[in-house]
């Protein structure tokens, strides 16, 4: 069985959905796909994409991203925690899982999260421009820290005895030094909404060989403090320099 990583498919864009639909129906039937968030905020597109992928892979593990929790197009009463429940239900109905996968000595653990400004405080420019502030809706009293804590509390550290290959997965970045040095200072304004140190604390309890993440749309594979961090984002159609637009095999077991 091969293990593939992918994130940020954004199938709201027709070329991205076409790529999913054109994936082979035969080449991956024994394999596992780790899907690290950001498929679509639209229910039908999320369903269509996950259904297509579960028909092609034996296992699909999905961790929702920020775009998946947008409530644009939903009823005014729905908040993004309720949307999360809808996303979980859609994933399950499609045959994907948002739960830990244990297959023999392999352990793949999803870590839910949100950004909590542990990477820095947002400037007014970011507060005015970042779509999540308009497209997500949270219960009264919930700011970024409360949202991050809510998802953090949903995570569990499973028993690791008897596992020789452990992989953790999040949509958001677990550490800010995953942003490469070539990223310009004008783009570092996004740092506060990229992730949370909470995630790093949780994955270290599991002690994985590999952590798969998404969100930044900057593909890379780097070793930091004994763990390999991998981002294989598909990205928007116009993003070709920092994304690869292909599946990435990260392990074979």
Coordinates of N, CA and C in Angstrom, one line a residue, residues 9 11 17 20-25 33 35 39 42-62 87 89-97:
X9 N -7.2 21.4 -2.7 CA -7.7 21.1 -4.1 C -8.5 22.2 -4.6
X11 N -11.8 22.7 -5.4 CA -12.5 22.3 -6.6 C -13.6 23.2 -7.1
X17 N -11.4 20.5 -10.3 CA -12.3 19.4 -10.3 C -12.1 18.4 -11.4
X20 N -9.4 16.0 -10.6 CA -9.8 14.9 -9.7 C -10.6 13.9 -10.5
X21 N -11.5 14.3 -11.3 CA -12.3 13.4 -12.1 C -11.5 12.5 -13.1
X22 N -10.3 13.1 -13.5 CA -9.5 12.4 -14.5 C -8.5 11.4 -13.8
X23 N -8.4 11.4 -12.5 CA -7.5 10.5 -11.8 C -7.9 9.0 -12.2
X24 N -6.9 8.2 -12.3 CA -7.1 6.8 -12.7 C -8.0 6.1 -11.7
X25 N -8.9 5.3 -12.1 CA -9.8 4.5 -11.3 C -9.1 3.1 -10.9
X33 N -5.0 7.8 0.7 CA -4.9 9.2 0.4 C -5.1 10.0 1.7
X35 N -5.7 13.7 2.8 CA -6.3 14.9 2.2 C -6.3 16.0 3.3
X39 N -11.2 21.7 0.3 CA -11.8 21.2 -0.9 C -12.8 22.2 -1.4
X42 N -18.7 24.6 -0.7 CA -20.0 24.2 -1.2 C -20.3 22.7 -1.0
X43 N -21.4 22.4 -0.4 CA -21.7 21.0 0.0 C -21.6 20.0 -1.2
X44 N -22.2 20.4 -2.3 CA -22.3 19.5 -3.4 C -20.9 19.2 -4.0
X45 N -20.1 20.3 -4.1 CA -18.7 20.1 -4.6 C -17.9 19.2 -3.6
X46 N -18.1 19.4 -2.3 CA -17.3 18.6 -1.4 C -17.7 17.2 -1.5
X47 N -19.0 16.9 -1.6 CA -19.5 15.5 -1.8 C -19.0 14.9 -3.1
X48 N -19.1 15.7 -4.2 CA -18.6 15.2 -5.5 C -17.1 14.8 -5.5
X49 N -16.3 15.7 -4.9 CA -14.9 15.5 -4.8 C -14.5 14.3 -3.9
X50 N -15.1 14.2 -2.7 CA -14.8 13.1 -1.8 C -15.3 11.8 -2.4
X51 N -16.4 11.8 -3.0 CA -17.0 10.6 -3.6 C -16.1 10.1 -4.7
X52 N -15.6 11.0 -5.5 CA -14.6 10.6 -6.6 C -13.4 10.0 -6.1
X53 N -12.9 10.6 -5.0 CA -11.6 10.1 -4.4 C -11.8 8.8 -3.7
X54 N -12.9 8.6 -3.0 CA -13.1 7.3 -2.3 C -13.4 6.1 -3.3
X55 N -13.8 6.5 -4.5 CA -13.9 5.4 -5.6 C -12.6 5.0 -6.1
X56 N -11.5 5.8 -5.9 CA -10.2 5.6 -6.5 C -9.2 5.1 -5.5
X57 N -9.4 5.4 -4.2 CA -8.5 5.0 -3.2 C -9.1 4.0 -2.2
X58 N -8.4 3.1 -1.6 CA -8.9 2.2 -0.6 C -9.3 2.9 0.6
X59 N -8.5 3.9 1.0 CA -8.8 4.7 2.2 C -8.5 6.2 1.9
X60 N -9.4 7.0 2.4 CA -9.2 8.5 2.2 C -9.4 9.1 3.6
X61 N -8.4 9.7 4.1 CA -8.4 10.4 5.4 C -8.5 11.9 5.1
X62 N -9.5 12.6 5.7 CA -9.7 14.0 5.4 C -9.7 14.8 6.6
X87 N -19.8 19.0 7.4 CA -18.7 18.4 6.7 C -18.4 17.0 7.1
X89 N -20.4 14.8 8.4 CA -21.4 13.9 7.9 C -21.2 13.6 6.4
X90 N -20.9 14.7 5.6 CA -20.7 14.5 4.2 C -19.5 13.5 3.9
X91 N -18.4 13.7 4.7 CA -17.2 12.9 4.5 C -17.6 11.4 4.8
X92 N -18.3 11.2 5.9 CA -18.7 9.8 6.2 C -19.6 9.2 5.2
X93 N -20.5 10.0 4.7 CA -21.4 9.4 3.7 C -20.7 9.1 2.4
X94 N -19.6 9.8 2.1 CA -18.8 9.5 0.9 C -17.9 8.4 1.1
X95 N -17.7 7.9 2.3 CA -16.7 6.8 2.5 C -15.4 7.3 3.0
X96 N -15.2 8.6 3.2 CA -13.9 9.1 3.7 C -14.0 9.1 5.3
X97 N -12.9 9.2 5.9 CA -12.9 9.2 7.4 C -12.2 10.5 7.9

